[in-house]
PDB file of C-alpha atoms in Angstrom:
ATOM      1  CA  UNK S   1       2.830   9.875  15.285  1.00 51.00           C
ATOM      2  CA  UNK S   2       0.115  12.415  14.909  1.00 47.00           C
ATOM      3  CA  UNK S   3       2.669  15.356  13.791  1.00 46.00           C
ATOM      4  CA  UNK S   4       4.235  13.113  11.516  1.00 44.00           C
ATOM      5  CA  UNK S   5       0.968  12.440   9.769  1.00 45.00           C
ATOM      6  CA  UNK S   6       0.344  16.182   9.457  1.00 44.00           C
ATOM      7  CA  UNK S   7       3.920  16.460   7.938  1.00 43.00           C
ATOM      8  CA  UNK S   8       2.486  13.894   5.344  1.00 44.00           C
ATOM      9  CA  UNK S   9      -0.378  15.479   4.596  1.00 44.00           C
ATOM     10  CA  UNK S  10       1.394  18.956   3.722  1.00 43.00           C
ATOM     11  CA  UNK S  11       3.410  17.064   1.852  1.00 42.00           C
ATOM     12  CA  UNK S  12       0.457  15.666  -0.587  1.00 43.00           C
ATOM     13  CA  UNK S  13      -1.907  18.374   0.022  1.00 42.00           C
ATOM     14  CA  UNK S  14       0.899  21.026  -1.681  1.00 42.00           C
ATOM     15  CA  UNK S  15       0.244  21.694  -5.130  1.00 42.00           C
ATOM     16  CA  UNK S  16       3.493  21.294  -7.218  1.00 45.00           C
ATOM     17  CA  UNK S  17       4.281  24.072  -9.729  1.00 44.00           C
ATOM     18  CA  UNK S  18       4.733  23.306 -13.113  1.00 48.00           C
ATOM     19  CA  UNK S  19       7.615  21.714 -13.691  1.00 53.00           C
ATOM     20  CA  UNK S  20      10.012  22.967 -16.818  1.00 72.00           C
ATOM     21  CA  UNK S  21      12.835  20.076 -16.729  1.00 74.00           C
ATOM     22  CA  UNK S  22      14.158  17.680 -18.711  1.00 80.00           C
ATOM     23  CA  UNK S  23      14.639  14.126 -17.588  1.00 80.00           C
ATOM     24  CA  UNK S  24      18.289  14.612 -18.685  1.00 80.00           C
ATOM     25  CA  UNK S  25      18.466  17.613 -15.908  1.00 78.00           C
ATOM     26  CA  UNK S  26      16.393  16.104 -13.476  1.00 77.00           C
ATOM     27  CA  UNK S  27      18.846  12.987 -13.153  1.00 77.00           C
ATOM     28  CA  UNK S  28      21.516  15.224 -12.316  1.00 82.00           C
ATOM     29  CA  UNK S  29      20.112  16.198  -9.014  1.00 80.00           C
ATOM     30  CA  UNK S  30      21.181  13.496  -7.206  1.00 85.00           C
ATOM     31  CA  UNK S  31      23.693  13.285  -4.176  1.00 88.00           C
ATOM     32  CA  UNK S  32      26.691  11.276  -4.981  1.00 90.00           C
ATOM     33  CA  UNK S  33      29.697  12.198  -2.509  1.00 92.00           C
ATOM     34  CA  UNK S  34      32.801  10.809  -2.498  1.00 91.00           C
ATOM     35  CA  UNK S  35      34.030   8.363   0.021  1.00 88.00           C
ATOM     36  CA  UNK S  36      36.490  10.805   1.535  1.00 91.00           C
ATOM     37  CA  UNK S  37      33.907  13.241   1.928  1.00 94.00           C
ATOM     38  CA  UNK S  38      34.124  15.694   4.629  1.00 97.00           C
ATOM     39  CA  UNK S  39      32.657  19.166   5.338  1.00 97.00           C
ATOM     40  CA  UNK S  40      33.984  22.188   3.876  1.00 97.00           C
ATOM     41  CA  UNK S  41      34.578  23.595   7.060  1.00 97.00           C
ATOM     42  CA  UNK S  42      36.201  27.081   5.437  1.00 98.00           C
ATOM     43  CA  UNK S  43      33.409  27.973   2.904  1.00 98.00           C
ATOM     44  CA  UNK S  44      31.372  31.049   4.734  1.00 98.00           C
ATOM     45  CA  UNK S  45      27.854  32.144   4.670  1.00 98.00           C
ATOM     46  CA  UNK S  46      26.028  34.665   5.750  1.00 98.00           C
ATOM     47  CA  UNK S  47      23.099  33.795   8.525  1.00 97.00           C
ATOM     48  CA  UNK S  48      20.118  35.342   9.369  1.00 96.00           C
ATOM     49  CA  UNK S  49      21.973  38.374  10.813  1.00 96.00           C
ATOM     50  CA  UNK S  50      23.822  38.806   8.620  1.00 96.00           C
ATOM     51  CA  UNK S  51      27.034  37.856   9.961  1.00 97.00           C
ATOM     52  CA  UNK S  52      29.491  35.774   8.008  1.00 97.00           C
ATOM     53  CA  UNK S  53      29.938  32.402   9.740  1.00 98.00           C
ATOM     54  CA  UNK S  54      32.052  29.364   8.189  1.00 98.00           C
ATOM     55  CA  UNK S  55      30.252  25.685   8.347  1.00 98.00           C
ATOM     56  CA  UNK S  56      33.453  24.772  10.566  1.00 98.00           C
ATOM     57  CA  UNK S  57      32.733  27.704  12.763  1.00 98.00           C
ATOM     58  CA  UNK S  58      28.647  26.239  13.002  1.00 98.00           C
ATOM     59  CA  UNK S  59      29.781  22.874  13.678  1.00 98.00           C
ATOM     60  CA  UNK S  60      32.455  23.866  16.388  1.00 97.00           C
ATOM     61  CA  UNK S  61      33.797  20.757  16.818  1.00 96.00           C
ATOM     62  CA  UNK S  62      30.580  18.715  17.204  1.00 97.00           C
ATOM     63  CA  UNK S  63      29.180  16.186  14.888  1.00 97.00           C
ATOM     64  CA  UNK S  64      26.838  18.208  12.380  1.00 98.00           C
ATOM     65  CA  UNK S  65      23.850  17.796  10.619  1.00 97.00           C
ATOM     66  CA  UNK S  66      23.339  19.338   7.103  1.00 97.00           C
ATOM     67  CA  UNK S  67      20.826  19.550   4.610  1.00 96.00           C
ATOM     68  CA  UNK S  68      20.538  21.896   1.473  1.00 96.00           C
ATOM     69  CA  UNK S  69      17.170  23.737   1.029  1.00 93.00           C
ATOM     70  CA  UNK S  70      15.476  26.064  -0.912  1.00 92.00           C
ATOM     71  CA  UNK S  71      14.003  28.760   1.586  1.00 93.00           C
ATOM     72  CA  UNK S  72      10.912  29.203  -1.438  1.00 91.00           C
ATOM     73  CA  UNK S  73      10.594  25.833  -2.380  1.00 84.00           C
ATOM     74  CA  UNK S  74       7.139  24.873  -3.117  1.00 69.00           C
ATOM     75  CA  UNK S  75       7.433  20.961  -2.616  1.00 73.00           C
ATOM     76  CA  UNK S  76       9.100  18.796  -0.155  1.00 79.00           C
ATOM     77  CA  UNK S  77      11.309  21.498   1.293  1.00 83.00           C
ATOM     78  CA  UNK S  78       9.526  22.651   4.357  1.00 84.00           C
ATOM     79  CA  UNK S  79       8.061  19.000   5.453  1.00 86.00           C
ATOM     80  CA  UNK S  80      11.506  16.916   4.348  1.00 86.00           C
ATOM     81  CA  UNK S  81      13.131  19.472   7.118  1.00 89.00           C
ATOM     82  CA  UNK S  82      10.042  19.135  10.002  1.00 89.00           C
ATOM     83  CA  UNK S  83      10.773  15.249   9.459  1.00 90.00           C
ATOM     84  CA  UNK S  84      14.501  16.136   9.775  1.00 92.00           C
ATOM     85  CA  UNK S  85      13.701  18.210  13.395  1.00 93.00           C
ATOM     86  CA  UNK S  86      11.264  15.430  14.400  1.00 92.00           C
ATOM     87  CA  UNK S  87      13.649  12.527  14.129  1.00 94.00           C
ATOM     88  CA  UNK S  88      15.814  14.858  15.993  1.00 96.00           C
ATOM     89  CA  UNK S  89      14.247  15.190  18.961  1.00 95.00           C
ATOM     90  CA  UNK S  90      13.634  11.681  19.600  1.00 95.00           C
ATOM     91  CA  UNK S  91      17.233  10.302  19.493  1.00 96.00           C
ATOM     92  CA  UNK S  92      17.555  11.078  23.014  1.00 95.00           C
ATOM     93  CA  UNK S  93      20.517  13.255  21.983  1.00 97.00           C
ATOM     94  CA  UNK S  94      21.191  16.747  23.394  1.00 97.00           C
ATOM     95  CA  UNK S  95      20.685  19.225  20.728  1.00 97.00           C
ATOM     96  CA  UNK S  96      23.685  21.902  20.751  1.00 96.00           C
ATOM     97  CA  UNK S  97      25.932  19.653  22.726  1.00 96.00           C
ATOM     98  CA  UNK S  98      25.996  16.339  21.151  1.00 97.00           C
ATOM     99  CA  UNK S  99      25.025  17.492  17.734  1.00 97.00           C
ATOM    100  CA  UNK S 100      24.551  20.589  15.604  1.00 98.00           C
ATOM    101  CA  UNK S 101      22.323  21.401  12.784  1.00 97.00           C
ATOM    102  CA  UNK S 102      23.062  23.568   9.403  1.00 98.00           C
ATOM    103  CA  UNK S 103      20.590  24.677   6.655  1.00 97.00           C
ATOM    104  CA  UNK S 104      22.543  25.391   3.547  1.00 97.00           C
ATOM    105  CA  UNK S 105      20.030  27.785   0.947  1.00 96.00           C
ATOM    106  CA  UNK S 106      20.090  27.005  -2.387  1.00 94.00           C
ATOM    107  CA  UNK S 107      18.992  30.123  -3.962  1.00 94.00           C
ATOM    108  CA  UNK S 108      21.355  33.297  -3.578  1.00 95.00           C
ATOM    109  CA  UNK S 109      18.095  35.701  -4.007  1.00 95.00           C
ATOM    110  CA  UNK S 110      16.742  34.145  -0.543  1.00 95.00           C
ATOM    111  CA  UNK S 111      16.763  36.613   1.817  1.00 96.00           C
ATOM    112  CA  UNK S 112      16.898  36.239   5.701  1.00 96.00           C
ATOM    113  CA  UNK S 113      13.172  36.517   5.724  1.00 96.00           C
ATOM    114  CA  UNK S 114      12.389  33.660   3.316  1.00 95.00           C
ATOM    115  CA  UNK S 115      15.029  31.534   5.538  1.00 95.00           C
ATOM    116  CA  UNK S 116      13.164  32.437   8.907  1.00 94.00           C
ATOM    117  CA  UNK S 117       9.574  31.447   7.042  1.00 92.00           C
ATOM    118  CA  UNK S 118      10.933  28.179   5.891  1.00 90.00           C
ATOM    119  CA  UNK S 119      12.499  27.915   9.758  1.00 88.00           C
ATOM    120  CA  UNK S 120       9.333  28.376  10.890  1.00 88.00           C
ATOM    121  CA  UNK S 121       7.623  25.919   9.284  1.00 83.00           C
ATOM    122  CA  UNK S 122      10.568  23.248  10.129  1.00 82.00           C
ATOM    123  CA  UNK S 123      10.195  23.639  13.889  1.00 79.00           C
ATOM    124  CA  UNK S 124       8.843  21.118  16.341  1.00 82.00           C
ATOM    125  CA  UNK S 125      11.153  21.153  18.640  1.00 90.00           C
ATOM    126  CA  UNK S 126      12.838  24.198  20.848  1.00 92.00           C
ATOM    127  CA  UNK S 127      15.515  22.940  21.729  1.00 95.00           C
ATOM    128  CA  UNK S 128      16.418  21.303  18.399  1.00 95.00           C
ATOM    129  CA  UNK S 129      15.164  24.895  16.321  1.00 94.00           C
ATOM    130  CA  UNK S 130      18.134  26.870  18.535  1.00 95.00           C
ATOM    131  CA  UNK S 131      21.032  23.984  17.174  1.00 96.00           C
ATOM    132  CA  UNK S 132      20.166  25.173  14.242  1.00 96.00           C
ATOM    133  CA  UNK S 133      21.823  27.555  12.001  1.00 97.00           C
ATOM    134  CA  UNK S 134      19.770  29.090   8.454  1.00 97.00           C
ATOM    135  CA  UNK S 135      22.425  30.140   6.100  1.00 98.00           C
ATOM    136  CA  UNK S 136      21.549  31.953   3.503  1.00 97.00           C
ATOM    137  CA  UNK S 137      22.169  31.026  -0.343  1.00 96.00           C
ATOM    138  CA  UNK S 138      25.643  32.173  -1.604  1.00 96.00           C
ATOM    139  CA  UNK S 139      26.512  32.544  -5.646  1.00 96.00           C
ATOM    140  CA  UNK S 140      30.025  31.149  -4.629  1.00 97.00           C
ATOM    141  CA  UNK S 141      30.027  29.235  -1.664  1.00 98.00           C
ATOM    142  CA  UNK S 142      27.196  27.236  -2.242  1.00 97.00           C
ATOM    143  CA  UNK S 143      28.210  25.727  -5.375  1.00 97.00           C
ATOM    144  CA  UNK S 144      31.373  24.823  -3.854  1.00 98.00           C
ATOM    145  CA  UNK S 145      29.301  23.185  -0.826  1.00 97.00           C
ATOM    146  CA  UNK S 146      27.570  20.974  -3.188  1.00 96.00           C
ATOM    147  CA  UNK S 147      30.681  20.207  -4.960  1.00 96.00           C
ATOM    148  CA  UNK S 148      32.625  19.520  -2.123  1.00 96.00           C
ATOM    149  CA  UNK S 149      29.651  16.731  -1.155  1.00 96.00           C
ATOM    150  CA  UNK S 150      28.671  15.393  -4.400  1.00 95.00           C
ATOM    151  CA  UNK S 151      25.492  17.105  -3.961  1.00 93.00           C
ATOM    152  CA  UNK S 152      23.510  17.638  -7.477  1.00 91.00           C
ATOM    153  CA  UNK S 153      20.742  20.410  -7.935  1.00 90.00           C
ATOM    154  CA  UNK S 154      19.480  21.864 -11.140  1.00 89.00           C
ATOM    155  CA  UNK S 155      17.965  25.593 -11.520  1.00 89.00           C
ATOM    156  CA  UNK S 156      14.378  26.246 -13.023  1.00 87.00           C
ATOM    157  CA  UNK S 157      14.448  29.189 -14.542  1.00 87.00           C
ATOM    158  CA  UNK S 158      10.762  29.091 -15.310  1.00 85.00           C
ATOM    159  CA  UNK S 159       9.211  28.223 -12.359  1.00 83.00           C
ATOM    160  CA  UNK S 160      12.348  30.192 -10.053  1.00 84.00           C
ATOM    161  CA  UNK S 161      12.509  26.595  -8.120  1.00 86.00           C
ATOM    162  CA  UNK S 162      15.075  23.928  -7.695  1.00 86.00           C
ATOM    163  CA  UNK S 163      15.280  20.159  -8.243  1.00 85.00           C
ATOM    164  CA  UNK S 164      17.325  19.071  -5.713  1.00 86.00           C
ATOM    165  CA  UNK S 165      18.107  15.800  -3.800  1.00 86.00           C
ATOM    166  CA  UNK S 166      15.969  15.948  -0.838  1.00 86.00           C
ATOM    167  CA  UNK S 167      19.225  13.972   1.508  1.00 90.00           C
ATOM    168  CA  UNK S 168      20.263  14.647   4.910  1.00 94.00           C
ATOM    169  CA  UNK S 169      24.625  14.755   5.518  1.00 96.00           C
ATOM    170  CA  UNK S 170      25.712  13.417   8.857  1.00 96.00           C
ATOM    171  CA  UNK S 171      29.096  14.693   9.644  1.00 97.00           C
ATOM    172  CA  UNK S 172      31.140  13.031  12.424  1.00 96.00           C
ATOM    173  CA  UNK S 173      33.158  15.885  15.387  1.00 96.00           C
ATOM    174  CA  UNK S 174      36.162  14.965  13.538  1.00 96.00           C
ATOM    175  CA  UNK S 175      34.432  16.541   9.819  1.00 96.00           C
ATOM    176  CA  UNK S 176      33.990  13.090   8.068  1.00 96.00           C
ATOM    177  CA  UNK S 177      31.270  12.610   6.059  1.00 95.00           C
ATOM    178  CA  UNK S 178      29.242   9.386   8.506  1.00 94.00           C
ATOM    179  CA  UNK S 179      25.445   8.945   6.747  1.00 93.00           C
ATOM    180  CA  UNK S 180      24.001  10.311   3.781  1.00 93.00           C
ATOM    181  CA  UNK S 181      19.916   9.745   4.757  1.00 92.00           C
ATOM    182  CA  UNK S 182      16.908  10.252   3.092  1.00 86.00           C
ATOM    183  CA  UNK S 183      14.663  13.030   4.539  1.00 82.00           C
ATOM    184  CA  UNK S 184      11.278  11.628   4.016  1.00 77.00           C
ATOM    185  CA  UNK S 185      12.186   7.939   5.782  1.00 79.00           C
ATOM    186  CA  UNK S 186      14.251   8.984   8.459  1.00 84.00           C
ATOM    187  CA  UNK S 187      13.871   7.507  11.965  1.00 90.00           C
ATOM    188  CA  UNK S 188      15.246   8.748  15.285  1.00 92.00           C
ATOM    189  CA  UNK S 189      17.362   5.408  15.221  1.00 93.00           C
ATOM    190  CA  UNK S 190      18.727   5.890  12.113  1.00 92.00           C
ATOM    191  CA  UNK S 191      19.618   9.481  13.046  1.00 94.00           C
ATOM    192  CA  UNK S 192      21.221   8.940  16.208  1.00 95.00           C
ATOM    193  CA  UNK S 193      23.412   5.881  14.844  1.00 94.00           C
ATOM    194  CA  UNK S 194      25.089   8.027  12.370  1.00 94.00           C
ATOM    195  CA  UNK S 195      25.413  11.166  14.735  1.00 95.00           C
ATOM    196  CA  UNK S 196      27.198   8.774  17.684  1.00 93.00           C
ATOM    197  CA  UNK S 197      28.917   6.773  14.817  1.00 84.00           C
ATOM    198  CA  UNK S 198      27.530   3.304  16.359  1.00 73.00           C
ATOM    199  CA  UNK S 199      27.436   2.264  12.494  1.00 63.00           C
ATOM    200  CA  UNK S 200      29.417   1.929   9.065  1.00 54.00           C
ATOM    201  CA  UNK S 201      29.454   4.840   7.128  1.00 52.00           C
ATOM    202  CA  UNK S 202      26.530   4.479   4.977  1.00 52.00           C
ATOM    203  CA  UNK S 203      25.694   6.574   1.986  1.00 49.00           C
ATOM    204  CA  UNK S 204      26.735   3.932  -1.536  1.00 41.00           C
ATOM    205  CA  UNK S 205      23.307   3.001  -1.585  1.00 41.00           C
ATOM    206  CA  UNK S 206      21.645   5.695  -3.986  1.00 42.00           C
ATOM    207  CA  UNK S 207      17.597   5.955  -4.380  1.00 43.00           C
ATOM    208  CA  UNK S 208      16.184   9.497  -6.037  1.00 42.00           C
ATOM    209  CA  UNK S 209      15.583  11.466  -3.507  1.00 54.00           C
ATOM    210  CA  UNK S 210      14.341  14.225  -5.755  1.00 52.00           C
ATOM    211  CA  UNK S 211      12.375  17.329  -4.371  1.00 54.00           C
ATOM    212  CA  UNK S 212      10.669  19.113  -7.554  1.00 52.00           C
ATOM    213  CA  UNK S 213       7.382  19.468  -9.277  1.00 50.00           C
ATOM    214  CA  UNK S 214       5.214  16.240 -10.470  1.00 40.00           C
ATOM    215  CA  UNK S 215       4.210  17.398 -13.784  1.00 37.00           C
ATOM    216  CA  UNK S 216       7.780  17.070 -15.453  1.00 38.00           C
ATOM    217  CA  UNK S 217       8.811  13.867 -13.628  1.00 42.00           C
ATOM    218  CA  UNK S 218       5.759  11.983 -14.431  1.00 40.00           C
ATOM    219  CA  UNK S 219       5.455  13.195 -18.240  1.00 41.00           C
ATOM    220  CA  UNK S 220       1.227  12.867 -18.896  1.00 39.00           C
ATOM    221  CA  UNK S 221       0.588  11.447 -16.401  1.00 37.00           C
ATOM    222  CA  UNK S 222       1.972  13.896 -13.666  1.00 42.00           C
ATOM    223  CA  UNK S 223      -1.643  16.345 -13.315  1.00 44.00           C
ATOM    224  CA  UNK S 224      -3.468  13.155 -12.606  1.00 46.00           C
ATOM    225  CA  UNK S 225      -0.799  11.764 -10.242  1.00 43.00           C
ATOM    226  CA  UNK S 226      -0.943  15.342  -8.498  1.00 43.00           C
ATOM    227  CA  UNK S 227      -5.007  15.086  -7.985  1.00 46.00           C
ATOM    228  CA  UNK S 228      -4.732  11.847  -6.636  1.00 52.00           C
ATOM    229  CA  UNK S 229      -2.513  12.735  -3.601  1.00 48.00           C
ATOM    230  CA  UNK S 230      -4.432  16.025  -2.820  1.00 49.00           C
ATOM    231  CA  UNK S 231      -7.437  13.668  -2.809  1.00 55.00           C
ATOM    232  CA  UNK S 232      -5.386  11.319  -0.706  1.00 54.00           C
ATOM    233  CA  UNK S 233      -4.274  14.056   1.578  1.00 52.00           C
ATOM    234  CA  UNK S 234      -8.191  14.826   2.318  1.00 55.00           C
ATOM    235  CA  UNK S 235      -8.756  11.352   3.045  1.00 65.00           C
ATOM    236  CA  UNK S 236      -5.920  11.237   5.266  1.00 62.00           C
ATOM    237  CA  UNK S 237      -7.027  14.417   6.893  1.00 60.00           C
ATOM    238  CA  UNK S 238     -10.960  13.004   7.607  1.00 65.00           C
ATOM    239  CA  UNK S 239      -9.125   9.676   9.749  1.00 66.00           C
ATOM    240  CA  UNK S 240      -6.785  11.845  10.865  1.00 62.00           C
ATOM    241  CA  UNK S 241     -10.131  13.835  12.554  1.00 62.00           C
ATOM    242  CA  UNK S 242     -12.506  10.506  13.136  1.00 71.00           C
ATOM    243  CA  UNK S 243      -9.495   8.827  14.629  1.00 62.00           C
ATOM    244  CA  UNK S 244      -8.834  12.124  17.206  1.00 60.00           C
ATOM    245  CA  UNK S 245     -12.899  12.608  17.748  1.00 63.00           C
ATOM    246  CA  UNK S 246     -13.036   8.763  18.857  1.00 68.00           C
ATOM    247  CA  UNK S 247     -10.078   9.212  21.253  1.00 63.00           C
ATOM    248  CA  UNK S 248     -11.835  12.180  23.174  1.00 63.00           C
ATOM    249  CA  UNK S 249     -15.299  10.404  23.186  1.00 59.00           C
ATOM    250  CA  UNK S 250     -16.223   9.194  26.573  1.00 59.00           C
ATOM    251  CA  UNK S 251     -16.042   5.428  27.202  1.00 53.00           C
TER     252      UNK S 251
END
């Protein structure tokens, strides 16, 4: 409970850049995959040596989780994957064996460093960080990733940041698209019903999911939206500390 709190208050404490947009673009970054979706299991990457590794080769025959990031991104990035990790870890699952994990960048000027930072940041869990593979942004093969999946992300050039559609891809052993779930509400039940396929497939039901700047999305009103959840985040952060201070206080 307590990390996932702190997760939340990165979140709202992080001060959004600018944001250059248009509504028009921003609607586009949406996930939307078909209903015969299915990894791309022969588009290749290279990981964080270096070496080129297909997403059929990282999944190895075990149901895979994926999620697109931006190894620089300046918003939801870093906290939507330490939510992802967290959720993870309490399924009960066995990370490597009964499920795998995949980290698609964005950006094709992300280096391996930028991926390990954002890796960094994601991990909570041991066990869960060494299931999971950074790849790094490709000019070819990611495109085709996200077209392959539906998945919609637009590029701003001012701000060298992406709005993107901050989802999580469940894939079943077998390569079939199972869940589609939002990073920022996921539960370890949710998780661990799509990665042992106790459920429907479930990913019709489409909410914005959007991981960019404030300012753009919220037209005027965005700079006043952005002070109130840094002051909200401080708040948060002050119970966060009376609530831990009253816990180690002798009875």
């Amino acid at each position: 409970m307590i990390a996932w709190l702190l997760t939340i208050v990165m979140l709202l404490a992080a001060a959004p850049a600018s944001a250059a947009l248009t509504p028009d673009q921003l609607a586009r970054a949406v996930a939307r995959p078909g209903i015969k979706a299915a990894l791309p299991v022969d588009l290749r990457f290279a990981d964080l040596a270096g070496r080129q590794v297909t997403l059929g080769a990282v999944a190895a025959g075990h149901p895979l989780v994926l999620i697109f990031a931006d190894y620089t991104c300046a918003h939801i990035c870093a906290p939507g994957l330490r939510l992802t990790q967290n959720a993870l870890s309490q399924t009960g699952l066995q990370a490597g064996t009964d499920y795998r994990v995949a980290v698609v960048g964005l950006d094709p000027k992300d280096g391996a460093a930028q991926a390990r930072a954002m890796g960094e940041k994601m991990s909570v869990d041991a066990r869960v960080t060494r299931a999971t593979t950074l790849l790094l942004g490709d000019a070819d093969a990611t495109p085709a990733a996200a077209k392959a999946l539906g998945y919609g992300y637009v590029y701003d050039a001012d701000n060298d940041q992406f709005a993107h559609d901050a989802s999580v891809y469940v894939f079943g052993a077998d390569g079939r698209l199972r869940a589609l779930l939002p990073e920022m509400a996921l539960t370890a039940a949710t998780m661990k019903a799509a990665l042992v396929g106790t459920t429907a497939p479930s990913f019709t039901e489409r909410v914005a999911h959007l991981c960019y700047g404030f300012a753009s999305a919220h037209g005027p009103y965005g700079r006043a939206i952005v002070v109130g959840m840094q002051a909200l985040s401080v708040l948060l952060l002050a119970a966060l500390a009376i609530f831990l201070f009253r816990r180690r206080r002798p009875i």
